[in-house]
């Protein structure tokens, strides 16, 4: 799908074929211009989002986060800058032989694959279900998430929405 900036009409992503459907977004220049006009710096903008957000590079290494992400991760920002997102989220699999991105489980990693897809194509990923496995390999704790990604220049914004576990009181019958 072709993506065009709603403000300046610059083609953000040309799409695969002529004549296909057009979607609108905002290009990097317009995004910066709009945010600067309202007096919002990027760090404060990230904190205005209502979910944990992690900015990552093409390797899925942490570049920055919002306060919700720091709270979700349970660690301050400094120790997680530059490390793989899975390591920052305390995923079980980076502790396996080969490390993050090199285990059998990593090929199916929703976060890694969403970042790669968005980085390579510019196409966003919206609310893709994922299960983060935390803990020791022999005793993991699954955490259900929804993952969304957006690309801005060489950075991918990863939005993490924890999915509340169903309880007998809240499950549908």
PDB file of C-alpha atoms in Angstrom:
ATOM      1  CA  UNK A   1       0.000   0.000   0.000  1.00  0.00           C
ATOM      2  CA  UNK A   2       1.301   3.431  -0.948  1.00  0.00           C
ATOM      3  CA  UNK A   3       1.748   5.788   2.060  1.00  0.00           C
ATOM      4  CA  UNK A   4       1.661   9.583   1.615  1.00  0.00           C
ATOM      5  CA  UNK A   5       2.217  12.345   4.166  1.00  0.00           C
ATOM      6  CA  UNK A   6      -1.145  13.918   5.007  1.00  0.00           C
ATOM      7  CA  UNK A   7       0.531  17.313   5.502  1.00  0.00           C
ATOM      8  CA  UNK A   8       2.968  17.784   2.604  1.00  0.00           C
ATOM      9  CA  UNK A   9       1.933  14.878   0.292  1.00  0.00           C
ATOM     10  CA  UNK A  10       5.477  13.468   0.178  1.00  0.00           C
ATOM     11  CA  UNK A  11       5.492   9.759  -0.639  1.00  0.00           C
ATOM     12  CA  UNK A  12       6.564   7.962   2.543  1.00  0.00           C
ATOM     13  CA  UNK A  13       6.426   4.488   0.985  1.00  0.00           C
ATOM     14  CA  UNK A  14       5.783   4.016  -2.753  1.00  0.00           C
ATOM     15  CA  UNK A  15       4.122   0.630  -2.305  1.00  0.00           C
ATOM     16  CA  UNK A  16       4.445  -2.344  -4.605  1.00  0.00           C
ATOM     17  CA  UNK A  17       2.478  -1.403  -7.707  1.00  0.00           C
ATOM     18  CA  UNK A  18       0.964   1.645  -9.407  1.00  0.00           C
ATOM     19  CA  UNK A  19      -2.722   2.261  -8.857  1.00  0.00           C
ATOM     20  CA  UNK A  20      -2.872   0.573  -5.466  1.00  0.00           C
ATOM     21  CA  UNK A  21      -4.691   1.987  -2.442  1.00  0.00           C
ATOM     22  CA  UNK A  22      -3.228   5.009  -0.659  1.00  0.00           C
ATOM     23  CA  UNK A  23      -2.834   5.362   3.089  1.00  0.00           C
ATOM     24  CA  UNK A  24      -1.842   8.552   4.876  1.00  0.00           C
ATOM     25  CA  UNK A  25       0.672   9.137   7.643  1.00  0.00           C
ATOM     26  CA  UNK A  26       3.115  11.864   8.585  1.00  0.00           C
ATOM     27  CA  UNK A  27       6.670  12.159   7.291  1.00  0.00           C
ATOM     28  CA  UNK A  28       9.629  12.807   9.602  1.00  0.00           C
ATOM     29  CA  UNK A  29       9.988  16.478   8.615  1.00  0.00           C
ATOM     30  CA  UNK A  30       6.308  17.272   9.186  1.00  0.00           C
ATOM     31  CA  UNK A  31       6.272  15.301  12.426  1.00  0.00           C
ATOM     32  CA  UNK A  32       9.176  17.341  13.804  1.00  0.00           C
ATOM     33  CA  UNK A  33       7.619  20.586  12.545  1.00  0.00           C
ATOM     34  CA  UNK A  34       4.207  19.822  14.073  1.00  0.00           C
ATOM     35  CA  UNK A  35       5.697  18.750  17.413  1.00  0.00           C
ATOM     36  CA  UNK A  36       7.996  21.786  17.569  1.00  0.00           C
ATOM     37  CA  UNK A  37       5.070  24.150  16.840  1.00  0.00           C
ATOM     38  CA  UNK A  38       3.197  22.827  19.835  1.00  0.00           C
ATOM     39  CA  UNK A  39       6.367  22.952  21.934  1.00  0.00           C
ATOM     40  CA  UNK A  40       6.728  19.224  22.587  1.00  0.00           C
ATOM     41  CA  UNK A  41      10.134  17.548  22.592  1.00  0.00           C
ATOM     42  CA  UNK A  42      10.330  13.882  21.600  1.00  0.00           C
ATOM     43  CA  UNK A  43      10.981  12.618  25.147  1.00  0.00           C
ATOM     44  CA  UNK A  44       7.846  14.333  26.437  1.00  0.00           C
ATOM     45  CA  UNK A  45       5.905  13.164  23.378  1.00  0.00           C
ATOM     46  CA  UNK A  46       6.819   9.540  24.142  1.00  0.00           C
ATOM     47  CA  UNK A  47       5.622   9.984  27.707  1.00  0.00           C
ATOM     48  CA  UNK A  48       2.248  11.217  26.404  1.00  0.00           C
ATOM     49  CA  UNK A  49       1.608   7.831  24.787  1.00  0.00           C
ATOM     50  CA  UNK A  50      -0.562   5.560  26.921  1.00  0.00           C
ATOM     51  CA  UNK A  51       1.503   2.385  26.693  1.00  0.00           C
ATOM     52  CA  UNK A  52       5.119   1.263  27.047  1.00  0.00           C
ATOM     53  CA  UNK A  53       7.082   2.514  24.025  1.00  0.00           C
ATOM     54  CA  UNK A  54      10.640   1.556  23.132  1.00  0.00           C
ATOM     55  CA  UNK A  55      12.620   3.222  20.333  1.00  0.00           C
ATOM     56  CA  UNK A  56      14.976   0.728  18.691  1.00  0.00           C
ATOM     57  CA  UNK A  57      17.460   0.633  15.834  1.00  0.00           C
ATOM     58  CA  UNK A  58      17.447  -1.878  12.972  1.00  0.00           C
ATOM     59  CA  UNK A  59      18.990  -4.573  15.238  1.00  0.00           C
ATOM     60  CA  UNK A  60      16.205  -4.088  17.834  1.00  0.00           C
ATOM     61  CA  UNK A  61      18.690  -2.506  20.257  1.00  0.00           C
ATOM     62  CA  UNK A  62      17.148  -0.005  22.688  1.00  0.00           C
ATOM     63  CA  UNK A  63      17.689   3.633  21.719  1.00  0.00           C
ATOM     64  CA  UNK A  64      15.231   5.268  24.154  1.00  0.00           C
ATOM     65  CA  UNK A  65      11.986   4.541  26.033  1.00  0.00           C
ATOM     66  CA  UNK A  66       9.100   6.341  27.633  1.00  0.00           C
ATOM     67  CA  UNK A  67       8.376   6.223  31.359  1.00  0.00           C
ATOM     68  CA  UNK A  68       5.691   3.535  30.907  1.00  0.00           C
ATOM     69  CA  UNK A  69       8.299   1.263  29.272  1.00  0.00           C
ATOM     70  CA  UNK A  70      10.755   1.836  32.133  1.00  0.00           C
ATOM     71  CA  UNK A  71       7.982   0.861  34.574  1.00  0.00           C
ATOM     72  CA  UNK A  72       6.992  -2.190  32.473  1.00  0.00           C
ATOM     73  CA  UNK A  73      10.612  -3.341  32.143  1.00  0.00           C
ATOM     74  CA  UNK A  74      11.303  -2.677  35.808  1.00  0.00           C
ATOM     75  CA  UNK A  75      14.762  -1.241  35.199  1.00  0.00           C
ATOM     76  CA  UNK A  76      16.057   2.287  34.725  1.00  0.00           C
ATOM     77  CA  UNK A  77      16.913   3.436  31.211  1.00  0.00           C
ATOM     78  CA  UNK A  78      20.725   3.628  31.476  1.00  0.00           C
ATOM     79  CA  UNK A  79      21.383  -0.129  31.886  1.00  0.00           C
ATOM     80  CA  UNK A  80      19.163  -1.047  28.929  1.00  0.00           C
ATOM     81  CA  UNK A  81      20.404   1.511  26.376  1.00  0.00           C
ATOM     82  CA  UNK A  82      22.112  -0.271  23.489  1.00  0.00           C
ATOM     83  CA  UNK A  83      21.071  -3.785  24.487  1.00  0.00           C
ATOM     84  CA  UNK A  84      18.679  -5.989  22.544  1.00  0.00           C
ATOM     85  CA  UNK A  85      15.014  -5.369  23.281  1.00  0.00           C
ATOM     86  CA  UNK A  86      14.537  -9.004  24.321  1.00  0.00           C
ATOM     87  CA  UNK A  87      17.322  -8.649  26.898  1.00  0.00           C
ATOM     88  CA  UNK A  88      15.766  -5.452  28.242  1.00  0.00           C
ATOM     89  CA  UNK A  89      12.410  -7.249  28.588  1.00  0.00           C
ATOM     90  CA  UNK A  90      14.135 -10.144  30.390  1.00  0.00           C
ATOM     91  CA  UNK A  91      13.146 -12.660  27.738  1.00  0.00           C
ATOM     92  CA  UNK A  92      14.133 -16.246  28.587  1.00  0.00           C
ATOM     93  CA  UNK A  93      15.699 -17.048  25.225  1.00  0.00           C
ATOM     94  CA  UNK A  94      18.732 -14.694  25.106  1.00  0.00           C
ATOM     95  CA  UNK A  95      20.160 -16.778  27.970  1.00  0.00           C
ATOM     96  CA  UNK A  96      20.275 -19.825  25.690  1.00  0.00           C
ATOM     97  CA  UNK A  97      23.414 -20.822  23.759  1.00  0.00           C
ATOM     98  CA  UNK A  98      24.011 -18.329  20.944  1.00  0.00           C
ATOM     99  CA  UNK A  99      22.307 -15.441  22.736  1.00  0.00           C
ATOM    100  CA  UNK A 100      19.638 -13.005  21.627  1.00  0.00           C
ATOM    101  CA  UNK A 101      18.570 -13.448  18.029  1.00  0.00           C
ATOM    102  CA  UNK A 102      20.443 -16.721  17.580  1.00  0.00           C
ATOM    103  CA  UNK A 103      18.316 -19.339  19.302  1.00  0.00           C
ATOM    104  CA  UNK A 104      15.721 -21.559  17.658  1.00  0.00           C
ATOM    105  CA  UNK A 105      12.949 -19.568  19.371  1.00  0.00           C
ATOM    106  CA  UNK A 106      14.262 -16.227  18.047  1.00  0.00           C
ATOM    107  CA  UNK A 107      13.213 -16.978  14.467  1.00  0.00           C
ATOM    108  CA  UNK A 108       9.600 -16.719  15.610  1.00  0.00           C
ATOM    109  CA  UNK A 109      10.088 -13.674  17.857  1.00  0.00           C
ATOM    110  CA  UNK A 110       7.191 -11.314  17.139  1.00  0.00           C
ATOM    111  CA  UNK A 111       9.035  -8.233  18.407  1.00  0.00           C
ATOM    112  CA  UNK A 112      12.191  -8.931  16.382  1.00  0.00           C
ATOM    113  CA  UNK A 113      10.174  -9.769  13.246  1.00  0.00           C
ATOM    114  CA  UNK A 114       7.911  -6.715  13.596  1.00  0.00           C
ATOM    115  CA  UNK A 115      10.939  -4.421  13.972  1.00  0.00           C
ATOM    116  CA  UNK A 116      12.648  -6.031  10.960  1.00  0.00           C
ATOM    117  CA  UNK A 117       9.516  -5.776   8.789  1.00  0.00           C
ATOM    118  CA  UNK A 118       8.890  -2.144   9.690  1.00  0.00           C
ATOM    119  CA  UNK A 119      12.562  -1.185   9.343  1.00  0.00           C
ATOM    120  CA  UNK A 120      12.936  -2.836   5.924  1.00  0.00           C
ATOM    121  CA  UNK A 121       9.567  -1.911   4.373  1.00  0.00           C
ATOM    122  CA  UNK A 122       8.452   1.148   6.320  1.00  0.00           C
ATOM    123  CA  UNK A 123       5.103  -0.589   6.803  1.00  0.00           C
ATOM    124  CA  UNK A 124       3.676  -0.414  10.311  1.00  0.00           C
ATOM    125  CA  UNK A 125       2.669  -3.463  12.325  1.00  0.00           C
ATOM    126  CA  UNK A 126      -0.544  -3.031  14.315  1.00  0.00           C
ATOM    127  CA  UNK A 127      -1.403  -4.908  17.504  1.00  0.00           C
ATOM    128  CA  UNK A 128       0.253  -8.187  16.574  1.00  0.00           C
ATOM    129  CA  UNK A 129      -0.225 -10.795  19.346  1.00  0.00           C
ATOM    130  CA  UNK A 130       2.988 -11.911  21.056  1.00  0.00           C
ATOM    131  CA  UNK A 131       3.923 -13.974  24.085  1.00  0.00           C
ATOM    132  CA  UNK A 132       6.989 -12.848  26.018  1.00  0.00           C
ATOM    133  CA  UNK A 133       8.564 -15.728  27.942  1.00  0.00           C
ATOM    134  CA  UNK A 134      10.314 -14.537  31.094  1.00  0.00           C
ATOM    135  CA  UNK A 135      12.197 -16.538  33.707  1.00  0.00           C
ATOM    136  CA  UNK A 136      14.465 -19.571  33.608  1.00  0.00           C
ATOM    137  CA  UNK A 137      14.212 -21.866  30.554  1.00  0.00           C
ATOM    138  CA  UNK A 138      12.822 -24.692  32.714  1.00  0.00           C
ATOM    139  CA  UNK A 139      10.294 -22.440  34.469  1.00  0.00           C
ATOM    140  CA  UNK A 140       9.027 -19.641  32.225  1.00  0.00           C
ATOM    141  CA  UNK A 141       6.251 -17.159  32.853  1.00  0.00           C
ATOM    142  CA  UNK A 142       4.328 -16.173  29.684  1.00  0.00           C
ATOM    143  CA  UNK A 143       3.173 -12.561  29.295  1.00  0.00           C
ATOM    144  CA  UNK A 144       0.623 -11.857  26.561  1.00  0.00           C
ATOM    145  CA  UNK A 145       1.304  -8.666  24.605  1.00  0.00           C
ATOM    146  CA  UNK A 146       0.143  -6.766  21.542  1.00  0.00           C
ATOM    147  CA  UNK A 147       3.022  -5.275  19.526  1.00  0.00           C
ATOM    148  CA  UNK A 148       2.761  -2.283  17.186  1.00  0.00           C
ATOM    149  CA  UNK A 149       5.617  -0.644  15.269  1.00  0.00           C
ATOM    150  CA  UNK A 150       6.187   2.559  13.302  1.00  0.00           C
ATOM    151  CA  UNK A 151       9.319   3.754  11.514  1.00  0.00           C
ATOM    152  CA  UNK A 152      10.783   7.258  11.794  1.00  0.00           C
ATOM    153  CA  UNK A 153      14.057   7.643   9.910  1.00  0.00           C
ATOM    154  CA  UNK A 154      16.419   4.931  11.142  1.00  0.00           C
ATOM    155  CA  UNK A 155      14.448   4.322  14.353  1.00  0.00           C
ATOM    156  CA  UNK A 156      11.493   2.013  14.920  1.00  0.00           C
ATOM    157  CA  UNK A 157       8.964   2.832  17.625  1.00  0.00           C
ATOM    158  CA  UNK A 158       7.757  -0.335  19.367  1.00  0.00           C
ATOM    159  CA  UNK A 159       4.534   0.001  21.336  1.00  0.00           C
ATOM    160  CA  UNK A 160       3.908  -2.780  23.852  1.00  0.00           C
ATOM    161  CA  UNK A 161       0.393  -3.352  25.129  1.00  0.00           C
ATOM    162  CA  UNK A 162       0.192  -5.892  27.939  1.00  0.00           C
ATOM    163  CA  UNK A 163      -2.947  -7.998  27.599  1.00  0.00           C
ATOM    164  CA  UNK A 164      -4.695  -8.597  30.904  1.00  0.00           C
ATOM    165  CA  UNK A 165      -5.061 -12.258  31.727  1.00  0.00           C
ATOM    166  CA  UNK A 166      -8.592 -13.597  31.803  1.00  0.00           C
ATOM    167  CA  UNK A 167      -9.945 -14.432  35.217  1.00  0.00           C
ATOM    168  CA  UNK A 168     -13.100 -16.454  35.946  1.00  0.00           C
ATOM    169  CA  UNK A 169     -14.881 -13.179  36.735  1.00  0.00           C
ATOM    170  CA  UNK A 170     -13.923 -11.557  33.410  1.00  0.00           C
ATOM    171  CA  UNK A 171     -13.995 -14.507  30.993  1.00  0.00           C
ATOM    172  CA  UNK A 172     -16.830 -14.825  28.561  1.00  0.00           C
ATOM    173  CA  UNK A 173     -19.020 -17.900  29.079  1.00  0.00           C
TER     174      UNK A 173
END
